[in-house]
């Protein structure tokens, strides 16, 4: 009997040990949304994935907070709205030019030091300082006092209209009322960073050097493999989610889906198009709203005649691309501004300029004999414009146009479809060149391409988030388009509150982008955001493309 009791007790101890070991295992959420980020420095981030990582580690004056609304047929995903973050509240002057933010009393950096208004002042001045070379240095131009002058090198960064009145009070002065300013206060580029941390170490964005004020902190970064985050114990909201968030890094759709199907990833948002139908049928794949446009830059310094650029825009069969190439529910683009951006009446801006859309509005007036509502009619006009440019000596038909794209099976397939259209419709010679991301972005900045792909996801819900990209001198104006009249319209619109007059200015600006002398961009389609998720619930999402995992829980 004693032996039996002893055996039972021993077995109980073994079970207890296993149970304790299981209970002590950290709750880890794994995701793969992109390859190695260029940076996770908020001031230098220029991608949706980089911004997603930043949203977990830093918190701005405003933040994205989950609401009860769900974006799709997935009961585990919830939409978000912009609410106060590090700011406890704010007041706006009667003339809507001065915003005064009062910071929370319980906000700290991960090393225990208080977050102050001075941290925001430093961060914003750092972003607009040309020496920082931030891709988003322009984000406050014509919004916050002196931002544009600072970016142009005509004013000192200290003259920016932002001032820490005291440690808990931040005052921001605008040049004119701004319709989307509060949304900007949740944007990654304007997140606070600490001067002493940034300036004492050039490599401050490493696990051992990084100091953050958001819900998670970076604890490990194995380059080209993963980023590991764990809860920031100093965050005022506490830990309401995973013990570990592990962001795996890959640009291979095949590798992503293989790891997902092996149970290694909880969340992915890229996979081979030929698998979409099966993934939807299995309940793994869901579609979120996504305010974004996939487009091609056309380099105006290499393809100098607008008629050639217009012919290229007209001859791409967008319907074929979304139906037979991407196959993810995308909508053929009829303008640059993405579907989901609203005008002052609440109407979708993408479909408000004309029945045909901004791409074809001016052309349809100038060339009424062509039916631009049909691909065949667009090809006919494309051939006429192209032939006229060749006849005038403005274009040599023997020229080979280099089309650059970064590594991706989807980008390659789209490039091949566009190349085939230009060859069959125009007889244009195209060379497709795949490049790794760093080489690719360097080529964009140096304007070495003839055509190059990019996708732009809205930074805030206003048409200027797209149209401003093509103003003279904008760092994202990779095709080097210049139009003073277009520039003036964007500056004017940024200084106006929502109204019919502002809508008219913005619709006019987009139409002008696709008018005589224009066509620096070839919109292909409006995005959808497809993702696969398993094993987790209570995830957050914004149509700007960010997934939020800080509140994720194990699925039942």
Coordinates of N, CA and C in Angstrom, one line a residue, residues 54-60 86 108-110 115 192 211-217 230-238 550:
X54 N 6.5 50.7 -34.7 CA 6.6 51.9 -33.9 C 5.3 52.1 -33.0
X55 N 4.2 51.7 -33.6 CA 2.9 51.9 -32.8 C 2.8 51.0 -31.6
X56 N 3.6 50.0 -31.6 CA 3.7 49.1 -30.4 C 4.7 49.6 -29.4
X57 N 5.7 50.3 -29.8 CA 6.8 50.7 -28.9 C 6.7 52.1 -28.4
X58 N 6.0 53.0 -29.2 CA 5.9 54.4 -28.9 C 4.4 54.8 -28.9
X59 N 4.1 55.8 -28.1 CA 2.8 56.4 -28.1 C 2.8 57.9 -28.3
X60 N 2.0 58.3 -29.2 CA 2.0 59.8 -29.5 C 1.0 60.5 -28.6
X86 N -0.8 59.9 -25.0 CA 0.0 60.5 -24.0 C -0.6 61.8 -23.5
X108 N 5.6 57.4 -18.5 CA 7.1 57.3 -18.3 C 7.7 56.6 -19.4
X109 N 9.0 56.8 -19.6 CA 9.8 56.1 -20.5 C 10.2 54.7 -19.9
X110 N 10.6 53.8 -20.7 CA 10.9 52.4 -20.2 C 12.0 52.4 -19.2
X115 N 7.9 61.1 -19.2 CA 7.7 61.7 -20.6 C 7.3 63.2 -20.4
X192 N 7.1 60.9 -29.8 CA 8.2 61.5 -29.0 C 9.4 60.6 -28.9
X211 N 14.9 53.4 -25.8 CA 14.1 53.8 -24.7 C 12.7 54.2 -25.3
X212 N 11.6 53.6 -24.8 CA 10.3 53.8 -25.5 C 9.3 54.2 -24.4
X213 N 8.1 54.7 -24.9 CA 7.1 55.1 -24.0 C 5.7 54.4 -24.3
X214 N 5.8 53.4 -25.2 CA 4.6 52.6 -25.5 C 4.4 51.4 -24.8
X215 N 3.4 50.5 -25.1 CA 3.1 49.3 -24.4 C 4.1 48.2 -24.5
X216 N 5.0 48.2 -25.5 CA 6.0 47.2 -25.7 C 7.4 47.8 -25.9
X217 N 8.4 47.0 -25.6 CA 9.8 47.4 -25.8 C 10.5 46.4 -26.6
X230 N 8.6 42.7 -25.8 CA 8.0 42.3 -24.5 C 7.4 43.5 -23.9
X231 N 6.4 43.3 -22.9 CA 5.7 44.4 -22.3 C 6.7 45.5 -21.7
X232 N 6.3 46.7 -21.8 CA 7.0 47.8 -21.1 C 6.4 48.0 -19.8
X233 N 7.1 47.6 -18.7 CA 6.5 47.6 -17.4 C 6.2 49.1 -16.9
X234 N 6.7 50.1 -17.6 CA 6.5 51.4 -17.2 C 5.3 52.1 -17.9
X235 N 4.6 51.3 -18.8 CA 3.5 51.9 -19.5 C 2.3 52.0 -18.7
X236 N 1.6 53.1 -18.7 CA 0.5 53.4 -17.8 C -0.7 52.5 -18.0
X237 N -0.8 51.9 -19.2 CA -2.0 51.0 -19.4 C -1.7 49.6 -19.0
X238 N -0.5 49.3 -18.5 CA -0.3 47.9 -18.1 C -0.2 47.0 -19.3
X550 N -1.2 44.5 -29.4 CA -0.9 44.7 -27.9 C -2.0 44.3 -27.0

